[in-house]
Tab-separated table of C-alpha atoms in Angstrom:
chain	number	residue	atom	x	y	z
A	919	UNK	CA	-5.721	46.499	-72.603
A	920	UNK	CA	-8.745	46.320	-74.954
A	921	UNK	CA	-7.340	49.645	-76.766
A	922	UNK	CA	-4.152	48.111	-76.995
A	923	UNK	CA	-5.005	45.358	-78.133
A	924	UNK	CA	-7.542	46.838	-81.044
A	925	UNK	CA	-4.513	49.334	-81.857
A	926	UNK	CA	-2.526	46.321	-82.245
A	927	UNK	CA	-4.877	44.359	-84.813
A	928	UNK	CA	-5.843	47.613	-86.833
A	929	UNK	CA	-2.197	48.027	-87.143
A	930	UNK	CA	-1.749	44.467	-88.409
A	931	UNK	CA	-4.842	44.741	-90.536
A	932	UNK	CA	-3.249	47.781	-91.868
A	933	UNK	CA	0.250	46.032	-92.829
A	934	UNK	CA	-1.805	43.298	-94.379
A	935	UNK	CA	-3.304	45.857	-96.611
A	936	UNK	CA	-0.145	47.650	-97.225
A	937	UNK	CA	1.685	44.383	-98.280
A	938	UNK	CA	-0.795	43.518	-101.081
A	939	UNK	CA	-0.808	46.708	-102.284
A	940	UNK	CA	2.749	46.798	-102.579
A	941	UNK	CA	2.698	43.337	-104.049
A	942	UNK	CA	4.850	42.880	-107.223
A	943	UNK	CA	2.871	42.648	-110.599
A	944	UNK	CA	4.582	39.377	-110.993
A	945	UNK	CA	2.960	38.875	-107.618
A	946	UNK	CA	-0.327	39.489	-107.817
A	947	UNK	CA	-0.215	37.624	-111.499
A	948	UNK	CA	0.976	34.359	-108.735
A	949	UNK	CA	-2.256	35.212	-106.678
A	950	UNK	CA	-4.809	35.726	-109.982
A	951	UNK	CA	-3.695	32.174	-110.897
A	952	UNK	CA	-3.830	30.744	-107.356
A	953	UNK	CA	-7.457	32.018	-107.539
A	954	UNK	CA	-8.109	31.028	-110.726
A	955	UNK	CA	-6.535	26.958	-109.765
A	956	UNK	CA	-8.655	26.689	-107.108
A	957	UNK	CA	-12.128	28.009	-108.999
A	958	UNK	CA	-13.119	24.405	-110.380
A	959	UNK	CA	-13.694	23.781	-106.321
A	960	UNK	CA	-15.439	26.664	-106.161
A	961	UNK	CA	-17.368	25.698	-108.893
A	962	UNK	CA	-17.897	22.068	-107.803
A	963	UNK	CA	-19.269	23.112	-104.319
A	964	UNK	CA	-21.840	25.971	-105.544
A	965	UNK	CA	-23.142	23.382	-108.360
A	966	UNK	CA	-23.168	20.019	-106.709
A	967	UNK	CA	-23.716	21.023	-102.929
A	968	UNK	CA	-24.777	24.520	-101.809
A	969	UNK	CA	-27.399	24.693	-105.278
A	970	UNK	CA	-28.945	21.204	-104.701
A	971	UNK	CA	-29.175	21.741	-101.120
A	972	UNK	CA	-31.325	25.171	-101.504
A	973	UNK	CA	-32.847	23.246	-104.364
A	974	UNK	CA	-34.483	20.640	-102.184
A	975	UNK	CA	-35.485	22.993	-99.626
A	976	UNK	CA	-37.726	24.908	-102.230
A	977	UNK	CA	-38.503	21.871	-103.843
A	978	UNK	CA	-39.903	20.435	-100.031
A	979	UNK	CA	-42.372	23.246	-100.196
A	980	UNK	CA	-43.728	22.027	-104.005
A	981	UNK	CA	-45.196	19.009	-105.784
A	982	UNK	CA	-42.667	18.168	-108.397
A	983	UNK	CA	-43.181	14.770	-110.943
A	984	UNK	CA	-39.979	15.794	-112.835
A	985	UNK	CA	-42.188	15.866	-116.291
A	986	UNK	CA	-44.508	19.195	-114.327
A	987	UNK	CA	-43.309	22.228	-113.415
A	988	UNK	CA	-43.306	22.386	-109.838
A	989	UNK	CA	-46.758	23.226	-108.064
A	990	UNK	CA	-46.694	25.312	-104.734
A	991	UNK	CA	-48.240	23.357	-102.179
A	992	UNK	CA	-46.886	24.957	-98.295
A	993	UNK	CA	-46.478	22.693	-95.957
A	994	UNK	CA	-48.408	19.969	-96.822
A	995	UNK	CA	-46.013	17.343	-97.435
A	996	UNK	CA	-44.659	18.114	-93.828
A	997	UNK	CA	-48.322	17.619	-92.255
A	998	UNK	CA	-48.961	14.442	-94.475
A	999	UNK	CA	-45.546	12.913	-93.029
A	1000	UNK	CA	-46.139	13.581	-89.493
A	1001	UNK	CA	-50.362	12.328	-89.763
A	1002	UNK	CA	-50.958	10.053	-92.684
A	1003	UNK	CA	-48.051	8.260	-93.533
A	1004	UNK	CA	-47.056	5.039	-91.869
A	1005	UNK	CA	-44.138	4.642	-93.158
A	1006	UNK	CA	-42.106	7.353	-91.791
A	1007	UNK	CA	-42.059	6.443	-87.957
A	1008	UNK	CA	-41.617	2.411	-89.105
A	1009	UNK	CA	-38.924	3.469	-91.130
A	1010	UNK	CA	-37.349	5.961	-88.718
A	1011	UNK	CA	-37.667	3.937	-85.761
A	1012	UNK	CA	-35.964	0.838	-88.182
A	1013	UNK	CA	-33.044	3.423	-88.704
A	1014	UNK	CA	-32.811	4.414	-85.069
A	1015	UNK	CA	-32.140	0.790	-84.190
A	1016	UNK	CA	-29.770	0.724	-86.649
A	1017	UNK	CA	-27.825	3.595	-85.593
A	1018	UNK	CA	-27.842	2.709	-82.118
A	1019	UNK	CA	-26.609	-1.025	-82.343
A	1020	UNK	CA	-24.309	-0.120	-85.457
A	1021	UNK	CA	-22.738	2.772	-83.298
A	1022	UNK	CA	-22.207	1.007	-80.263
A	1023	UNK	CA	-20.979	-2.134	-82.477
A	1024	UNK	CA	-18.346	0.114	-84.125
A	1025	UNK	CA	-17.157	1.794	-81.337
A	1026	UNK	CA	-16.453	-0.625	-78.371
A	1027	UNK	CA	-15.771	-3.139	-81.010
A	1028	UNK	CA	-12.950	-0.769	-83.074
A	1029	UNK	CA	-12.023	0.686	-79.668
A	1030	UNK	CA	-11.194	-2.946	-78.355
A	1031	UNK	CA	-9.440	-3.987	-81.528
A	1032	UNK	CA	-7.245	-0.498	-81.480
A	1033	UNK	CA	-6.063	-1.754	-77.987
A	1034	UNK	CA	-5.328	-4.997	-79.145
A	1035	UNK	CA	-3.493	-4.174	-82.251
A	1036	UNK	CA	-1.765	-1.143	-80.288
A	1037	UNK	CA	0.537	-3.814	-78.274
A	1038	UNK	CA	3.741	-5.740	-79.336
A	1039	UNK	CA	2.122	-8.950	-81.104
A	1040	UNK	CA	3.820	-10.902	-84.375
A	1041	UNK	CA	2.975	-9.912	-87.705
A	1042	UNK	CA	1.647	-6.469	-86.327
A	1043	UNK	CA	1.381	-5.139	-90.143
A	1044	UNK	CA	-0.507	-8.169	-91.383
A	1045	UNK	CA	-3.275	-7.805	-88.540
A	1046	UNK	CA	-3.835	-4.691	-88.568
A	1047	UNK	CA	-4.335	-4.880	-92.705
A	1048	UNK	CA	-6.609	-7.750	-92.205
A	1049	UNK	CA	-9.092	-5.762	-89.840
A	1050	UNK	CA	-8.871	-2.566	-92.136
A	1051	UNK	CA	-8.977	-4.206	-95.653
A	1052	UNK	CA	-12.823	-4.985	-95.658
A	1053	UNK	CA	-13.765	-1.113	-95.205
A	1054	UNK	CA	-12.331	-0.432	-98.598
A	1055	UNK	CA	-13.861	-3.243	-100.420
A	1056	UNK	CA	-17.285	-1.694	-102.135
A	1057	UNK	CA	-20.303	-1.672	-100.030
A	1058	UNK	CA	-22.181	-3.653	-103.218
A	1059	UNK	CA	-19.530	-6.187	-103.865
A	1060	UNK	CA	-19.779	-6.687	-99.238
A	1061	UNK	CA	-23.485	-7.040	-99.982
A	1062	UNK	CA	-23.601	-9.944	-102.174
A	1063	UNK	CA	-20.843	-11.299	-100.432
A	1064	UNK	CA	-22.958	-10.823	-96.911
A	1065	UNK	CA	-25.970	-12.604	-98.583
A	1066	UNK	CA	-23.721	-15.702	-98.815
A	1067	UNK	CA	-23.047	-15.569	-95.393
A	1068	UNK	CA	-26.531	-15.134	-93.824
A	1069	UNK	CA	-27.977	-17.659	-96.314
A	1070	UNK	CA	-30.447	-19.504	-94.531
A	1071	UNK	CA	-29.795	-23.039	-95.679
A	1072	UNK	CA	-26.014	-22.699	-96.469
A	1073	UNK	CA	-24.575	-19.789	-94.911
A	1074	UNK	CA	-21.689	-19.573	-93.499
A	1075	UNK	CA	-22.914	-18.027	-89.818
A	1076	UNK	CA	-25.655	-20.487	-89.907
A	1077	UNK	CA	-23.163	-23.398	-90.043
A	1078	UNK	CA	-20.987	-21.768	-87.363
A	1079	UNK	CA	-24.007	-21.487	-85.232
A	1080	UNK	CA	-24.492	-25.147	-85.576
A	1081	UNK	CA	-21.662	-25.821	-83.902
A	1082	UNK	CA	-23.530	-24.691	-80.718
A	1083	UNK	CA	-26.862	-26.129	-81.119
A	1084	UNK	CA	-28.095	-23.550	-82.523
A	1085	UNK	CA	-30.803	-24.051	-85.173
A	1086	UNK	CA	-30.579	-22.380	-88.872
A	1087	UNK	CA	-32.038	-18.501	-88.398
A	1088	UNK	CA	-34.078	-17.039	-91.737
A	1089	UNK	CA	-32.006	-13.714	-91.174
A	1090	UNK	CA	-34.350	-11.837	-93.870
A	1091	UNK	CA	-37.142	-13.440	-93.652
A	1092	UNK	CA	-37.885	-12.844	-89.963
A	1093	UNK	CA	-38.668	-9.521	-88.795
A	1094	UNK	CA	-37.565	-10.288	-85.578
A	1095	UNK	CA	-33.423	-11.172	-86.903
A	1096	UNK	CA	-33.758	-8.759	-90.205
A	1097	UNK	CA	-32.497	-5.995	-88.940
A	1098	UNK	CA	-30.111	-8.134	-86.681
A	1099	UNK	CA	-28.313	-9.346	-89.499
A	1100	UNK	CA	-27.736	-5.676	-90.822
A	1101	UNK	CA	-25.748	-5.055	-87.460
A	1102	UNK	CA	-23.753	-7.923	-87.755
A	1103	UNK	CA	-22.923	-7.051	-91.250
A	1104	UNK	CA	-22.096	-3.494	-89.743
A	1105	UNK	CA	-19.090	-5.081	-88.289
A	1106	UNK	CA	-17.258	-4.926	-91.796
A	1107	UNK	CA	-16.848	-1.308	-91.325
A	1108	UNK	CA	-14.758	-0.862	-88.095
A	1109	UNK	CA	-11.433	-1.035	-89.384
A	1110	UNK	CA	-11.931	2.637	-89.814
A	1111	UNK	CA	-13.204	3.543	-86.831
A	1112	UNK	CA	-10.547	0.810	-85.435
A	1113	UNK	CA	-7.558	3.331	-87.245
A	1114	UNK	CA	-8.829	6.151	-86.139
A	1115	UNK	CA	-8.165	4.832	-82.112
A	1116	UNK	CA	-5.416	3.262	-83.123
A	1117	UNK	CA	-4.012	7.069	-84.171
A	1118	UNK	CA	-5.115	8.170	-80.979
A	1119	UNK	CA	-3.763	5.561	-79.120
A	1120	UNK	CA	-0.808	6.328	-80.111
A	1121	UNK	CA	-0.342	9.769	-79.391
A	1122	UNK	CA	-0.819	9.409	-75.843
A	1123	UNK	CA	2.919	9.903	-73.916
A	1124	UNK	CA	4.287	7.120	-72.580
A	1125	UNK	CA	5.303	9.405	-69.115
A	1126	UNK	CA	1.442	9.097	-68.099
A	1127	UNK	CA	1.608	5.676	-68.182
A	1128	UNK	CA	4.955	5.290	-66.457
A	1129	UNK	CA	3.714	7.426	-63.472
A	1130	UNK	CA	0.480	5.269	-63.139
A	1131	UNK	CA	2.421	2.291	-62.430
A	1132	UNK	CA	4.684	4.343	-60.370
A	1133	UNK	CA	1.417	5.111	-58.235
A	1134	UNK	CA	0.244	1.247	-58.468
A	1135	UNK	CA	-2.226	1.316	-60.567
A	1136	UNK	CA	-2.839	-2.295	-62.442
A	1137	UNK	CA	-3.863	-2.732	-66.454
A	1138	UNK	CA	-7.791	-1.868	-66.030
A	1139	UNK	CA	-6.977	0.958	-63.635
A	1140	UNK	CA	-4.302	2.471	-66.185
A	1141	UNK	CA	-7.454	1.767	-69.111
A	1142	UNK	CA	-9.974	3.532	-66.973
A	1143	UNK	CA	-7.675	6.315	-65.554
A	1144	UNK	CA	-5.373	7.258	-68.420
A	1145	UNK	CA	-6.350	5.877	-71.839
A	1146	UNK	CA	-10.204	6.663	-71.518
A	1147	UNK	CA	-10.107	9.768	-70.420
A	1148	UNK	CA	-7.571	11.202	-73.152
A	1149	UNK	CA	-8.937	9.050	-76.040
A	1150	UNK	CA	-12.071	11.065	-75.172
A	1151	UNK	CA	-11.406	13.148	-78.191
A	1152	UNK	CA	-10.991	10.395	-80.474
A	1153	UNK	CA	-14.099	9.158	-79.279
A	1154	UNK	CA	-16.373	12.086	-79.981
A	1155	UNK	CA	-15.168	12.195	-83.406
A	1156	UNK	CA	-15.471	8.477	-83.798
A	1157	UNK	CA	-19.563	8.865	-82.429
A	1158	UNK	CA	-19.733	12.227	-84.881
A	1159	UNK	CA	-18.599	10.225	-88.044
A	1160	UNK	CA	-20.901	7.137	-87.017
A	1161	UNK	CA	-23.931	8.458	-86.065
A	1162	UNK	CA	-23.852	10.812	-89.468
A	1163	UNK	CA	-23.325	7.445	-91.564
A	1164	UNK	CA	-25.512	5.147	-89.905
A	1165	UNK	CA	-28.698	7.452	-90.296
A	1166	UNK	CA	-27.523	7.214	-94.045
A	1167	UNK	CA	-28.219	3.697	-94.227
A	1168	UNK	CA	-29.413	2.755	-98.264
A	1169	UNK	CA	-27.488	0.806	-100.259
A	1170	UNK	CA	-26.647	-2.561	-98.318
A	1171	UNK	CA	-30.666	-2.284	-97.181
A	1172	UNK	CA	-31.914	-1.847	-101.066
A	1173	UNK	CA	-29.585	-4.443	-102.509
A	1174	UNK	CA	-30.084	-7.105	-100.096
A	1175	UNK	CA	-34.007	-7.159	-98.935
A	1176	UNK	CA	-35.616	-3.568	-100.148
A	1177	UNK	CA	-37.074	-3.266	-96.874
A	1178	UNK	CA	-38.398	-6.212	-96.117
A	1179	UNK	CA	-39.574	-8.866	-94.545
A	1180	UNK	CA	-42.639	-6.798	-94.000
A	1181	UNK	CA	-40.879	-3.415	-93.765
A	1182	UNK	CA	-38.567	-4.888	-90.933
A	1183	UNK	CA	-35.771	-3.711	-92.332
A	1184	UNK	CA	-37.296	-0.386	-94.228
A	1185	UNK	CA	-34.970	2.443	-93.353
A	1186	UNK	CA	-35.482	6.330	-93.487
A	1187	UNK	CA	-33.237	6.917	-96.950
A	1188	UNK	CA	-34.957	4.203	-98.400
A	1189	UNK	CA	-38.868	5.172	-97.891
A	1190	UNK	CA	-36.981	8.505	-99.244
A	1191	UNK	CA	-35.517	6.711	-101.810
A	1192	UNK	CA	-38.946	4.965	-103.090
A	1193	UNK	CA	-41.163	8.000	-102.923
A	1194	UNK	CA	-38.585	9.795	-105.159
A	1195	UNK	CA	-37.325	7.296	-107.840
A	1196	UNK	CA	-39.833	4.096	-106.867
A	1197	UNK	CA	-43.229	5.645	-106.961
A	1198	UNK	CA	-44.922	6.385	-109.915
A	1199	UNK	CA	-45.247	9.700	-110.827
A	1200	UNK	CA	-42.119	10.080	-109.021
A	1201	UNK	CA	-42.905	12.361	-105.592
A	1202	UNK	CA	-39.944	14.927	-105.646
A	1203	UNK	CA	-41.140	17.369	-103.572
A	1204	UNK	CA	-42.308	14.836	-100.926
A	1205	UNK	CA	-38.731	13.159	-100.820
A	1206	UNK	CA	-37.410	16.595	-100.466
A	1207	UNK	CA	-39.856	17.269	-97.570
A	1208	UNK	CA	-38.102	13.416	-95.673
A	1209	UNK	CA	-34.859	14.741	-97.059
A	1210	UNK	CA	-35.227	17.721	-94.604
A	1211	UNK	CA	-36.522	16.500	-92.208
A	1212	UNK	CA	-33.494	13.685	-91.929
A	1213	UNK	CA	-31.123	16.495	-92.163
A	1214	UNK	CA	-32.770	18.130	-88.644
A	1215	UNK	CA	-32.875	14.992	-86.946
A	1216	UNK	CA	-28.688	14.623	-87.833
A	1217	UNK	CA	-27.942	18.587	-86.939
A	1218	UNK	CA	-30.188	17.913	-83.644
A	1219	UNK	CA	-28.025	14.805	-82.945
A	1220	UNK	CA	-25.006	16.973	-83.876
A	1221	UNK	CA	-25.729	19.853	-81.753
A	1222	UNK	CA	-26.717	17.959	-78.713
A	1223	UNK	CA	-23.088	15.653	-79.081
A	1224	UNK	CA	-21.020	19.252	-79.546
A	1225	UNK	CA	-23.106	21.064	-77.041
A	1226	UNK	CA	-22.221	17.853	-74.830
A	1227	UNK	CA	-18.835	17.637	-75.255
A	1228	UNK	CA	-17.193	19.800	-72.966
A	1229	UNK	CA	-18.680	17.808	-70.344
A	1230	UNK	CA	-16.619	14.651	-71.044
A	1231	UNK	CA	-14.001	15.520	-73.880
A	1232	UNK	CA	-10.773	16.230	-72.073
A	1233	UNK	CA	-8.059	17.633	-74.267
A	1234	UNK	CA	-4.507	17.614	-73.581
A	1235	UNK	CA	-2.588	20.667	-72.234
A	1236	UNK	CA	-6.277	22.516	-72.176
A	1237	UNK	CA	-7.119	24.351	-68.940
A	1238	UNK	CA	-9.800	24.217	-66.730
């Protein structure tokens, strides 16, 4: 069956061959222009992605100012991350928290909304605009508006609080509610996670449910049996997207405190962020070094959620 099967795809390979050879010069002038359209992507990609990403690697290795030409120095940024700089676990264990609450915020909170918004309510349209319109406003314009509303003295959650007895919290400056406030302020983002469900939600078949009831099973029964287990898919790409954002936390952290109170709220890209443009002479090579270092802690993350996946992602129609 093998043979056959080679035979088969030679055979094919050799058609494939024999039909572009046989092309029409008008033809292959069609294909020479196709090429030649899609070559400013090309472009784009080795400039702006695959050369800055070898770029840094090298660069990780070197101790670069910008104004010097780059000195060869091994691996002693990586050895002066891991020993003598306090900074890095503060600010990776800052961005862990982060990703953890700001995950687990986006996706039982988008998850529940999806469900809610998935049902037969009035004004449907209107609701589900409302809950997606904030993800497309810009994250700087959010951040001013988000200083407003954790304001101390006159901030909008403060007075809310109130309501319950609840005395006036110094969001940023209190370590111990900095980094809190960031999670709340993560909430602004899960109207995309929140459409994403919703998609999936909706391409689940009706029959499934109709044969639950049929067998008796009530609303959280029908959640736990059906909808779960086929919007496991959505799910693990909703965790995939997250997690890769989150550990990319910058701007609303450098526009609103800079890291503090007292490196509270100090995450990874940032203490990358200061060594590279902050610090003077700028430290390109050490940024470089965090830069890679971030990028095997995501592909670790990655790998472990792919690897785990075909323990709990079920797929429709797939076999066992």
């Amino acid at each position: 069956m093998a043979t056959a099967f080679g035979s088969q795809f030679s055979a094919l390979r050799g058609r494939r061959r024999e039909r572009w050879s046989d092309l029409s010069p008008m033809r292959k002038r069609e294909a020479k222009f196709g090429f030649l359209f899609i070559a400013p992507w090309f472009i784009g990609v080795l400039l702006f992605a695959l050369f800055p990403f070898i770029a840094s690697f090298v660069l990780s290795f070197t101790k670069y100012n910008i104004v010097a030409p780059p000195e060869w120095v091994g691996i002693e940024h990586y050895e002066h991350i891991f020993t003598d700089d306090p900074l890095f676990l503060k600010s990776l264990k800052n961005t862990a928290v982060y990703v953890g609450g700001s995950v687990a915020i986006r996706i039982l909170l988008g998850f529940g909304l999806a469900l809610l918004l998935n049902t037969k309510v009035r004004f449907l349209g209107l609701w589900r605009t409302l809950f997606y319109v904030p993800s497309v406003v810009p994250i700087v314009a959010l951040s001013i508006v988000w200083l407003y509303v954790l304001n101390a003295r006159a901030g909008l959650l403060n007075w809310f609080l109130g309501f319950f007895g609840i005395s006036r919290i110094r969001w940023f400056a209190d370590p111990d509610f900095a980094m809190l406030a960031f999670l709340i302020m993560s909430t602004t983002w899960v109207g995309v996670t929140m459409v994403i469900f919703l998609a999936g939600l909706q391409g689940i078949p009706e029959e499934y449910y109709d044969a639950a009831k049929i067998d008796g099973a009530n609303m959280a029964q029908r959640l736990w049996r059906v909808t779960i287990p086929l919007m496991t898919p959505t799910i693990y790409l909703n965790v995939l997207i997250n997690i890769i954002g989150a550990f990319q936390v910058f701007t609303q952290v450098f526009i609103m405190t800079g890291g503090a109170p007292r490196d509270a709220t100090r995450t990874y890209v940032l203490h990358l962020f200061d060594h590279a443009f902050q610090y003077l002479p700028p430290q390109m090579g050490y940024s470089s070094a965090l830069a890679w270092i971030l990028f095997m802690i995501i592909f670790a993350f990655t790998a472990v959620i792919v690897a785990s996946s075909q323990r709990w992602v079920f797929y429709q129609g797939a076999e066992d």
